[in-house]
Amino acid sequence: MDIAIFTQLFPQAPQDHLTQMAAQADGLFGSFGFSDAGMINRLPYFLANVGHESGGCTITHENLTYSTAARLCAVWPSRFPTEASAQPYVNNPEALANNVYAGRMGNTQPGDGYLYRGRGYIQLTGRDAYAAVGKAAGLDLVNNPDLAAAPENALRVACGFWAWMGLNPICDTGDFNAVVKKINGGLNGLDDRNAWLAKVRKVLAGESVRDPNARSTIQAVQQALNSRGYTEVGTADGIWGNNSQKGADRFRRDNSLNGVGNKVDATLLSALGL
């Protein structure tokens, strides 16, 4: 797979990540069972989940900076039953990680929670995950956790995660939902994962896909929304403003799509048939 394919898949990814993906993909995909027969489901399922989990390979570190106690209570209700209990962790990511991840996922030492916070395209969390995925990927991630998010290692680490979770045999059943459940314990973000899967299959088949930031794409989205009765969008001028956002958000809510508040993304394009 060359850099043009990865650029189509993940157009917002940093250039150094795209370069490293292209340089390593053929070797890694062969080693981890994604080549040949693995192209049917294994590779598409892998790339779709990488796209979802990392925001198109733009997110490689867990964001643990929360600006309000109320949000902390919503995310970790068992840890923070009151806003007063959450207040010390507002805008304090290190303390937060050391609180919420302490004593689990293999974290046994003071500071393990923050040291082994989420990193990578499919984020590793906890000492046990860093140890197991490091072994699968041939990297010492326990002593060098930052390697998991480095451009030269991130794809290898994601492949190692896939192997550690034993996902290839599940892929071979054709049950995409089962793969998603194995990754995160539920079907979180399923609409977006399916949109990513559709995009991946198109790109791997050699079909062109839209750049969500291109003016022509925005214009096509505006036209599609208008044609479906979301006329608050107004003129299809290729400029994404407040009215376009209102129309897109209403369309998402009406169709039970995730991503209200997002601009043009894979989920919206897929739902509009673009």
PDB file of C-alpha atoms in Angstrom:
ATOM      1  CA  MET A   1       0.000   0.000   0.000  1.00  0.00           C
ATOM      2  CA  ASP A   2       1.439   3.348  -0.997  1.00  0.00           C
ATOM      3  CA  ILE A   3       1.163   6.757   0.595  1.00  0.00           C
ATOM      4  CA  ALA A   4      -1.604   7.823  -1.789  1.00  0.00           C
ATOM      5  CA  ILE A   5      -3.908   5.184  -0.318  1.00  0.00           C
ATOM      6  CA  PHE A   6      -3.152   6.210   3.251  1.00  0.00           C
ATOM      7  CA  THR A   7      -3.624   9.862   2.334  1.00  0.00           C
ATOM      8  CA  GLN A   8      -7.052   9.068   0.921  1.00  0.00           C
ATOM      9  CA  LEU A   9      -7.948   7.097   4.020  1.00  0.00           C
ATOM     10  CA  PHE A  10      -6.582   9.550   6.581  1.00  0.00           C
ATOM     11  CA  PRO A  11      -6.244  12.956   4.888  1.00  0.00           C
ATOM     12  CA  GLN A  12      -5.825  14.861   8.167  1.00  0.00           C
ATOM     13  CA  ALA A  13      -3.100  12.608   9.574  1.00  0.00           C
ATOM     14  CA  PRO A  14       0.321  14.213  10.120  1.00  0.00           C
ATOM     15  CA  GLN A  15       2.672  13.727   7.204  1.00  0.00           C
ATOM     16  CA  ASP A  16       5.259  11.830   9.253  1.00  0.00           C
ATOM     17  CA  HIS A  17       2.618   9.282  10.241  1.00  0.00           C
ATOM     18  CA  LEU A  18       1.489   8.831   6.628  1.00  0.00           C
ATOM     19  CA  THR A  19       5.082   8.405   5.477  1.00  0.00           C
ATOM     20  CA  GLN A  20       5.806   5.762   8.090  1.00  0.00           C
ATOM     21  CA  MET A  21       2.569   3.897   7.380  1.00  0.00           C
ATOM     22  CA  ALA A  22       3.399   3.644   3.693  1.00  0.00           C
ATOM     23  CA  ALA A  23       6.960   2.519   4.387  1.00  0.00           C
ATOM     24  CA  GLN A  24       5.921  -0.210   6.822  1.00  0.00           C
ATOM     25  CA  ALA A  25       2.493  -1.354   5.684  1.00  0.00           C
ATOM     26  CA  ASP A  26       3.363  -4.200   3.332  1.00  0.00           C
ATOM     27  CA  GLY A  27       5.762  -5.830   5.766  1.00  0.00           C
ATOM     28  CA  LEU A  28       3.535  -5.384   8.807  1.00  0.00           C
ATOM     29  CA  PHE A  29       0.337  -6.429   7.069  1.00  0.00           C
ATOM     30  CA  GLY A  30       2.034  -9.580   5.833  1.00  0.00           C
ATOM     31  CA  SER A  31       3.449 -10.388   9.277  1.00  0.00           C
ATOM     32  CA  PHE A  32       0.159  -9.856  11.062  1.00  0.00           C
ATOM     33  CA  GLY A  33      -2.017 -11.789   8.624  1.00  0.00           C
ATOM     34  CA  PHE A  34      -3.707  -8.969   6.728  1.00  0.00           C
ATOM     35  CA  SER A  35      -2.414  -9.859   3.256  1.00  0.00           C
ATOM     36  CA  ASP A  36      -3.989 -12.124   0.649  1.00  0.00           C
ATOM     37  CA  ALA A  37      -7.069 -13.755   2.222  1.00  0.00           C
ATOM     38  CA  GLY A  38      -6.845 -11.219   5.033  1.00  0.00           C
ATOM     39  CA  MET A  39      -7.788  -8.495   2.563  1.00  0.00           C
ATOM     40  CA  ILE A  40     -11.401  -9.703   2.574  1.00  0.00           C
ATOM     41  CA  ASN A  41     -12.254  -8.644   6.115  1.00  0.00           C
ATOM     42  CA  ARG A  42      -9.162  -8.478   8.293  1.00  0.00           C
ATOM     43  CA  LEU A  43      -7.512  -5.431   6.746  1.00  0.00           C
ATOM     44  CA  PRO A  44     -10.750  -3.446   6.180  1.00  0.00           C
ATOM     45  CA  TYR A  45     -11.924  -4.147   9.733  1.00  0.00           C
ATOM     46  CA  PHE A  46      -8.521  -3.177  11.100  1.00  0.00           C
ATOM     47  CA  LEU A  47      -8.258   0.087   9.164  1.00  0.00           C
ATOM     48  CA  ALA A  48     -11.876   1.045   9.908  1.00  0.00           C
ATOM     49  CA  ASN A  49     -11.368   0.658  13.637  1.00  0.00           C
ATOM     50  CA  VAL A  50      -8.043   2.474  13.505  1.00  0.00           C
ATOM     51  CA  GLY A  51      -9.802   5.334  11.711  1.00  0.00           C
ATOM     52  CA  HIS A  52     -12.544   5.532  14.301  1.00  0.00           C
ATOM     53  CA  GLU A  53     -10.385   5.120  17.399  1.00  0.00           C
ATOM     54  CA  SER A  54      -7.792   7.678  16.321  1.00  0.00           C
ATOM     55  CA  GLY A  55      -9.974  10.229  14.552  1.00  0.00           C
ATOM     56  CA  GLY A  56      -8.357   9.379  11.235  1.00  0.00           C
ATOM     57  CA  CYS A  57      -4.889   8.950  12.799  1.00  0.00           C
ATOM     58  CA  THR A  58      -4.970  12.458  14.262  1.00  0.00           C
ATOM     59  CA  ILE A  59      -5.328  11.398  17.923  1.00  0.00           C
ATOM     60  CA  THR A  60      -2.519   9.335  19.427  1.00  0.00           C
ATOM     61  CA  HIS A  61      -2.714  10.378  23.097  1.00  0.00           C
ATOM     62  CA  GLU A  62      -5.629  10.174  25.507  1.00  0.00           C
ATOM     63  CA  ASN A  63      -6.989  13.582  26.412  1.00  0.00           C
ATOM     64  CA  LEU A  64      -7.355  13.660  30.187  1.00  0.00           C
ATOM     65  CA  THR A  65      -7.738  17.427  30.537  1.00  0.00           C
ATOM     66  CA  TYR A  66     -11.271  18.151  31.727  1.00  0.00           C
ATOM     67  CA  SER A  67     -12.316  21.733  32.334  1.00  0.00           C
ATOM     68  CA  THR A  68     -15.318  21.103  34.622  1.00  0.00           C
ATOM     69  CA  ALA A  69     -16.067  18.896  37.586  1.00  0.00           C
ATOM     70  CA  ALA A  70     -19.501  18.126  36.132  1.00  0.00           C
ATOM     71  CA  ARG A  71     -17.936  16.492  33.095  1.00  0.00           C
ATOM     72  CA  LEU A  72     -15.666  14.362  35.266  1.00  0.00           C
ATOM     73  CA  CYS A  73     -18.688  13.170  37.234  1.00  0.00           C
ATOM     74  CA  ALA A  74     -20.442  12.240  33.987  1.00  0.00           C
ATOM     75  CA  VAL A  75     -17.476  10.278  32.623  1.00  0.00           C
ATOM     76  CA  TRP A  76     -16.491   8.540  35.879  1.00  0.00           C
ATOM     77  CA  PRO A  77     -19.597   8.551  38.107  1.00  0.00           C
ATOM     78  CA  SER A  78     -18.330   5.782  40.372  1.00  0.00           C
ATOM     79  CA  ARG A  79     -15.042   7.586  40.957  1.00  0.00           C
ATOM     80  CA  PHE A  80     -16.558  11.031  41.396  1.00  0.00           C
ATOM     81  CA  PRO A  81     -20.019  10.852  42.975  1.00  0.00           C
ATOM     82  CA  THR A  82     -20.029  14.594  43.671  1.00  0.00           C
ATOM     83  CA  GLU A  83     -18.576  17.626  41.936  1.00  0.00           C
ATOM     84  CA  ALA A  84     -16.638  18.401  45.100  1.00  0.00           C
ATOM     85  CA  SER A  85     -14.846  15.057  44.833  1.00  0.00           C
ATOM     86  CA  ALA A  86     -13.993  15.753  41.190  1.00  0.00           C
ATOM     87  CA  GLN A  87     -12.817  19.337  41.592  1.00  0.00           C
ATOM     88  CA  PRO A  88      -9.150  18.526  42.436  1.00  0.00           C
ATOM     89  CA  TYR A  89      -8.836  16.752  39.084  1.00  0.00           C
ATOM     90  CA  VAL A  90     -10.122  19.560  36.857  1.00  0.00           C
ATOM     91  CA  ASN A  91      -7.347  20.513  34.390  1.00  0.00           C
ATOM     92  CA  ASN A  92      -5.073  18.055  36.201  1.00  0.00           C
ATOM     93  CA  PRO A  93      -4.541  15.137  33.805  1.00  0.00           C
ATOM     94  CA  GLU A  94      -1.712  13.451  35.696  1.00  0.00           C
ATOM     95  CA  ALA A  95      -3.596  13.349  38.989  1.00  0.00           C
ATOM     96  CA  LEU A  96      -6.743  12.234  37.165  1.00  0.00           C
ATOM     97  CA  ALA A  97      -5.035   9.309  35.428  1.00  0.00           C
ATOM     98  CA  ASN A  98      -3.359   8.223  38.637  1.00  0.00           C
ATOM     99  CA  ASN A  99      -6.745   8.214  40.333  1.00  0.00           C
ATOM    100  CA  VAL A 100      -9.026   6.575  37.771  1.00  0.00           C
ATOM    101  CA  TYR A 101      -6.512   3.995  36.511  1.00  0.00           C
ATOM    102  CA  ALA A 102      -4.888   3.096  39.827  1.00  0.00           C
ATOM    103  CA  GLY A 103      -5.027  -0.510  40.990  1.00  0.00           C
ATOM    104  CA  ARG A 104      -6.349  -1.981  37.752  1.00  0.00           C
ATOM    105  CA  MET A 105      -5.214  -3.033  34.280  1.00  0.00           C
ATOM    106  CA  GLY A 106      -1.906  -4.105  35.804  1.00  0.00           C
ATOM    107  CA  ASN A 107      -1.176  -0.706  37.336  1.00  0.00           C
ATOM    108  CA  THR A 108       0.451  -1.438  40.687  1.00  0.00           C
ATOM    109  CA  GLN A 109       3.059   1.280  41.181  1.00  0.00           C
ATOM    110  CA  PRO A 110       2.514   4.940  42.098  1.00  0.00           C
ATOM    111  CA  GLY A 111       2.249   6.933  38.887  1.00  0.00           C
ATOM    112  CA  ASP A 112       1.362   3.932  36.689  1.00  0.00           C
ATOM    113  CA  GLY A 113      -2.014   5.423  35.813  1.00  0.00           C
ATOM    114  CA  TYR A 114      -0.490   8.402  34.056  1.00  0.00           C
ATOM    115  CA  LEU A 115       2.569   6.543  32.757  1.00  0.00           C
ATOM    116  CA  TYR A 116       0.377   3.956  31.044  1.00  0.00           C
ATOM    117  CA  ARG A 117      -2.453   6.251  29.922  1.00  0.00           C
ATOM    118  CA  GLY A 118      -3.966   5.832  26.465  1.00  0.00           C
ATOM    119  CA  ARG A 119      -1.560   5.995  23.530  1.00  0.00           C
ATOM    120  CA  GLY A 120      -1.538   4.843  19.928  1.00  0.00           C
ATOM    121  CA  TYR A 121      -4.010   4.529  17.060  1.00  0.00           C
ATOM    122  CA  ILE A 122      -6.033   2.004  19.092  1.00  0.00           C
ATOM    123  CA  GLN A 123      -5.140   3.332  22.488  1.00  0.00           C
ATOM    124  CA  LEU A 124      -3.361   1.105  24.951  1.00  0.00           C
ATOM    125  CA  THR A 125      -4.274   1.743  28.570  1.00  0.00           C
ATOM    126  CA  GLY A 126      -2.661   0.114  31.612  1.00  0.00           C
ATOM    127  CA  ARG A 127       0.637  -1.644  32.293  1.00  0.00           C
ATOM    128  CA  ASP A 128      -0.743  -5.061  31.287  1.00  0.00           C
ATOM    129  CA  ALA A 129      -1.756  -3.813  27.830  1.00  0.00           C
ATOM    130  CA  TYR A 130       1.600  -2.124  27.275  1.00  0.00           C
ATOM    131  CA  ALA A 131       3.396  -5.334  28.238  1.00  0.00           C
ATOM    132  CA  ALA A 132       1.240  -7.659  26.112  1.00  0.00           C
ATOM    133  CA  VAL A 133       1.109  -5.444  23.027  1.00  0.00           C
ATOM    134  CA  GLY A 134       4.794  -4.650  23.340  1.00  0.00           C
ATOM    135  CA  LYS A 135       5.532  -8.362  23.241  1.00  0.00           C
ATOM    136  CA  ALA A 136       3.318  -8.853  20.174  1.00  0.00           C
ATOM    137  CA  ALA A 137       4.870  -5.841  18.425  1.00  0.00           C
ATOM    138  CA  GLY A 138       8.476  -6.556  19.434  1.00  0.00           C
ATOM    139  CA  LEU A 139       8.833  -3.299  21.392  1.00  0.00           C
ATOM    140  CA  ASP A 140       9.634  -2.608  25.043  1.00  0.00           C
ATOM    141  CA  LEU A 141       6.579  -0.496  25.733  1.00  0.00           C
ATOM    142  CA  VAL A 142       6.681  -1.028  29.494  1.00  0.00           C
ATOM    143  CA  ASN A 143       9.971   0.817  29.841  1.00  0.00           C
ATOM    144  CA  ASN A 144       9.326   3.125  26.888  1.00  0.00           C
ATOM    145  CA  PRO A 145       5.556   3.800  26.766  1.00  0.00           C
ATOM    146  CA  ASP A 146       5.901   6.832  24.490  1.00  0.00           C
ATOM    147  CA  LEU A 147       6.996   4.491  21.697  1.00  0.00           C
ATOM    148  CA  ALA A 148       3.342   3.455  21.296  1.00  0.00           C
ATOM    149  CA  ALA A 149       2.400   6.815  19.775  1.00  0.00           C
ATOM    150  CA  ALA A 150       5.573   7.558  17.805  1.00  0.00           C
ATOM    151  CA  PRO A 151       5.079   7.753  14.010  1.00  0.00           C
ATOM    152  CA  GLU A 152       7.653   5.021  13.385  1.00  0.00           C
ATOM    153  CA  ASN A 153       5.883   2.611  15.753  1.00  0.00           C
ATOM    154  CA  ALA A 154       2.183   3.501  15.841  1.00  0.00           C
ATOM    155  CA  LEU A 155       1.097   1.189  13.012  1.00  0.00           C
ATOM    156  CA  ARG A 156       3.160  -1.709  14.407  1.00  0.00           C
ATOM    157  CA  VAL A 157       1.632  -1.169  17.841  1.00  0.00           C
ATOM    158  CA  ALA A 158      -1.900  -1.144  16.401  1.00  0.00           C
ATOM    159  CA  CYS A 159      -1.131  -4.430  14.631  1.00  0.00           C
ATOM    160  CA  GLY A 160       0.240  -5.780  17.908  1.00  0.00           C
ATOM    161  CA  PHE A 161      -2.967  -4.779  19.667  1.00  0.00           C
ATOM    162  CA  TRP A 162      -4.976  -6.609  16.985  1.00  0.00           C
ATOM    163  CA  ALA A 163      -2.906  -9.759  17.486  1.00  0.00           C
ATOM    164  CA  TRP A 164      -3.092  -9.525  21.280  1.00  0.00           C
ATOM    165  CA  MET A 165      -6.880  -9.321  21.144  1.00  0.00           C
ATOM    166  CA  GLY A 166      -7.082 -12.305  18.752  1.00  0.00           C
ATOM    167  CA  LEU A 167      -9.184 -10.359  16.266  1.00  0.00           C
ATOM    168  CA  ASN A 168      -8.244 -11.994  12.958  1.00  0.00           C
ATOM    169  CA  PRO A 169     -10.299 -15.171  13.549  1.00  0.00           C
ATOM    170  CA  ILE A 170     -13.291 -13.004  14.471  1.00  0.00           C
ATOM    171  CA  CYS A 171     -12.809 -10.992  11.272  1.00  0.00           C
ATOM    172  CA  ASP A 172     -12.927 -14.221   9.298  1.00  0.00           C
ATOM    173  CA  THR A 173     -16.489 -14.833  10.504  1.00  0.00           C
ATOM    174  CA  GLY A 174     -17.541 -11.556   8.837  1.00  0.00           C
ATOM    175  CA  ASP A 175     -19.065 -10.278  12.083  1.00  0.00           C
ATOM    176  CA  PHE A 176     -17.908  -6.651  12.261  1.00  0.00           C
ATOM    177  CA  ASN A 177     -19.976  -5.990  15.388  1.00  0.00           C
ATOM    178  CA  ALA A 178     -18.211  -8.824  17.212  1.00  0.00           C
ATOM    179  CA  VAL A 179     -14.869  -7.218  16.399  1.00  0.00           C
ATOM    180  CA  VAL A 180     -16.086  -3.885  17.772  1.00  0.00           C
ATOM    181  CA  LYS A 181     -17.332  -5.553  20.959  1.00  0.00           C
ATOM    182  CA  LYS A 182     -13.974  -7.249  21.458  1.00  0.00           C
ATOM    183  CA  ILE A 183     -12.173  -3.922  21.141  1.00  0.00           C
ATOM    184  CA  ASN A 184     -14.257  -1.842  23.550  1.00  0.00           C
ATOM    185  CA  GLY A 185     -16.712  -4.171  25.257  1.00  0.00           C
ATOM    186  CA  GLY A 186     -19.748  -2.756  23.448  1.00  0.00           C
ATOM    187  CA  LEU A 187     -20.862  -1.117  20.240  1.00  0.00           C
ATOM    188  CA  ASN A 188     -19.706   2.405  21.028  1.00  0.00           C
ATOM    189  CA  GLY A 189     -19.408   4.554  17.911  1.00  0.00           C
ATOM    190  CA  LEU A 190     -20.825   1.851  15.646  1.00  0.00           C
ATOM    191  CA  ASP A 191     -22.270   4.295  13.095  1.00  0.00           C
ATOM    192  CA  ASP A 192     -18.918   5.975  12.666  1.00  0.00           C
ATOM    193  CA  ARG A 193     -17.070   2.648  12.504  1.00  0.00           C
ATOM    194  CA  ASN A 194     -19.422   1.468   9.762  1.00  0.00           C
ATOM    195  CA  ALA A 195     -18.879   4.707   7.865  1.00  0.00           C
ATOM    196  CA  TRP A 196     -15.139   4.160   8.148  1.00  0.00           C
ATOM    197  CA  LEU A 197     -15.559   0.587   6.926  1.00  0.00           C
ATOM    198  CA  ALA A 198     -17.449   1.744   3.855  1.00  0.00           C
ATOM    199  CA  LYS A 199     -14.741   4.307   3.126  1.00  0.00           C
ATOM    200  CA  VAL A 200     -11.936   1.780   3.594  1.00  0.00           C
ATOM    201  CA  ARG A 201     -13.556  -0.706   1.239  1.00  0.00           C
ATOM    202  CA  LYS A 202     -13.938   1.993  -1.420  1.00  0.00           C
ATOM    203  CA  VAL A 203     -10.336   3.107  -1.149  1.00  0.00           C
ATOM    204  CA  LEU A 204      -8.965  -0.447  -1.179  1.00  0.00           C
ATOM    205  CA  ALA A 205     -11.107  -1.167  -4.248  1.00  0.00           C
ATOM    206  CA  GLY A 206      -9.496   1.778  -6.029  1.00  0.00           C
ATOM    207  CA  GLU A 207     -12.556   4.013  -5.883  1.00  0.00           C
ATOM    208  CA  SER A 208     -12.113   7.696  -5.194  1.00  0.00           C
ATOM    209  CA  VAL A 209     -13.446   9.154  -1.970  1.00  0.00           C
ATOM    210  CA  ARG A 210     -14.282  12.704  -1.053  1.00  0.00           C
ATOM    211  CA  ASP A 211     -11.999  14.983   0.932  1.00  0.00           C
ATOM    212  CA  PRO A 212     -14.372  16.169   3.684  1.00  0.00           C
ATOM    213  CA  ASN A 213     -12.676  19.558   3.805  1.00  0.00           C
ATOM    214  CA  ALA A 214     -12.830  20.282   0.090  1.00  0.00           C
ATOM    215  CA  ARG A 215     -15.214  23.050  -0.972  1.00  0.00           C
ATOM    216  CA  SER A 216     -16.798  20.747  -3.546  1.00  0.00           C
ATOM    217  CA  THR A 217     -17.547  18.181  -0.819  1.00  0.00           C
ATOM    218  CA  ILE A 218     -19.111  20.773   1.473  1.00  0.00           C
ATOM    219  CA  GLN A 219     -21.214  22.011  -1.410  1.00  0.00           C
ATOM    220  CA  ALA A 220     -22.368  18.468  -2.186  1.00  0.00           C
ATOM    221  CA  VAL A 221     -23.326  17.952   1.474  1.00  0.00           C
ATOM    222  CA  GLN A 222     -25.265  21.232   1.509  1.00  0.00           C
ATOM    223  CA  GLN A 223     -27.121  20.248  -1.659  1.00  0.00           C
ATOM    224  CA  ALA A 224     -27.947  16.802  -0.254  1.00  0.00           C
ATOM    225  CA  LEU A 225     -29.260  18.260   2.995  1.00  0.00           C
ATOM    226  CA  ASN A 226     -31.376  20.834   1.165  1.00  0.00           C
ATOM    227  CA  SER A 227     -32.840  18.148  -1.066  1.00  0.00           C
ATOM    228  CA  ARG A 228     -33.898  16.196   2.024  1.00  0.00           C
ATOM    229  CA  GLY A 229     -35.743  19.166   3.516  1.00  0.00           C
ATOM    230  CA  TYR A 230     -33.029  20.571   5.759  1.00  0.00           C
ATOM    231  CA  THR A 231     -33.456  23.969   4.195  1.00  0.00           C
ATOM    232  CA  GLU A 232     -31.942  25.906   7.094  1.00  0.00           C
ATOM    233  CA  VAL A 233     -28.645  25.119   5.348  1.00  0.00           C
ATOM    234  CA  GLY A 234     -29.459  27.775   2.763  1.00  0.00           C
ATOM    235  CA  THR A 235     -27.385  28.327  -0.353  1.00  0.00           C
ATOM    236  CA  ALA A 236     -25.016  25.496  -1.272  1.00  0.00           C
ATOM    237  CA  ASP A 237     -21.976  27.749  -1.460  1.00  0.00           C
ATOM    238  CA  GLY A 238     -19.297  25.329  -0.233  1.00  0.00           C
ATOM    239  CA  ILE A 239     -18.726  27.334   2.952  1.00  0.00           C
ATOM    240  CA  TRP A 240     -19.510  25.574   6.236  1.00  0.00           C
ATOM    241  CA  GLY A 241     -21.227  28.062   8.505  1.00  0.00           C
ATOM    242  CA  ASN A 242     -23.683  27.996  11.395  1.00  0.00           C
ATOM    243  CA  ASN A 243     -26.685  27.261   9.175  1.00  0.00           C
ATOM    244  CA  SER A 244     -24.959  24.293   7.566  1.00  0.00           C
ATOM    245  CA  GLN A 245     -24.062  22.994  11.006  1.00  0.00           C
ATOM    246  CA  LYS A 246     -27.665  23.346  12.214  1.00  0.00           C
ATOM    247  CA  GLY A 247     -28.966  21.416   9.236  1.00  0.00           C
ATOM    248  CA  ALA A 248     -26.364  18.679   9.593  1.00  0.00           C
ATOM    249  CA  ASP A 249     -27.025  18.329  13.319  1.00  0.00           C
ATOM    250  CA  ARG A 250     -30.784  18.021  12.748  1.00  0.00           C
ATOM    251  CA  PHE A 251     -30.185  15.426  10.038  1.00  0.00           C
ATOM    252  CA  ARG A 252     -27.955  13.429  12.422  1.00  0.00           C
ATOM    253  CA  ARG A 253     -30.556  13.540  15.188  1.00  0.00           C
ATOM    254  CA  ASP A 254     -33.392  12.592  12.850  1.00  0.00           C
ATOM    255  CA  ASN A 255     -31.399   9.603  11.596  1.00  0.00           C
ATOM    256  CA  SER A 256     -29.949   8.549  14.971  1.00  0.00           C
ATOM    257  CA  LEU A 257     -26.400   9.231  13.855  1.00  0.00           C
ATOM    258  CA  ASN A 258     -23.497   9.932  16.159  1.00  0.00           C
ATOM    259  CA  GLY A 259     -21.414  13.066  15.829  1.00  0.00           C
ATOM    260  CA  VAL A 260     -23.785  15.973  16.514  1.00  0.00           C
ATOM    261  CA  GLY A 261     -21.547  19.040  16.553  1.00  0.00           C
ATOM    262  CA  ASN A 262     -19.073  17.543  14.086  1.00  0.00           C
ATOM    263  CA  LYS A 263     -18.483  19.141  10.720  1.00  0.00           C
ATOM    264  CA  VAL A 264     -18.413  17.025   7.555  1.00  0.00           C
ATOM    265  CA  ASP A 265     -17.094  13.565   8.405  1.00  0.00           C
ATOM    266  CA  ALA A 266     -17.281   9.967   7.179  1.00  0.00           C
ATOM    267  CA  THR A 267     -20.538   9.278   9.020  1.00  0.00           C
ATOM    268  CA  LEU A 268     -22.346  12.223   7.448  1.00  0.00           C
ATOM    269  CA  LEU A 269     -21.000  11.546   3.957  1.00  0.00           C
ATOM    270  CA  SER A 270     -22.023   7.898   4.127  1.00  0.00           C
ATOM    271  CA  ALA A 271     -25.514   8.678   5.414  1.00  0.00           C
ATOM    272  CA  LEU A 272     -26.020  11.168   2.579  1.00  0.00           C
ATOM    273  CA  GLY A 273     -24.778   8.677   0.010  1.00  0.00           C
ATOM    274  CA  LEU A 274     -21.707  10.742  -0.808  1.00  0.00           C
TER     275      LEU A 274
END
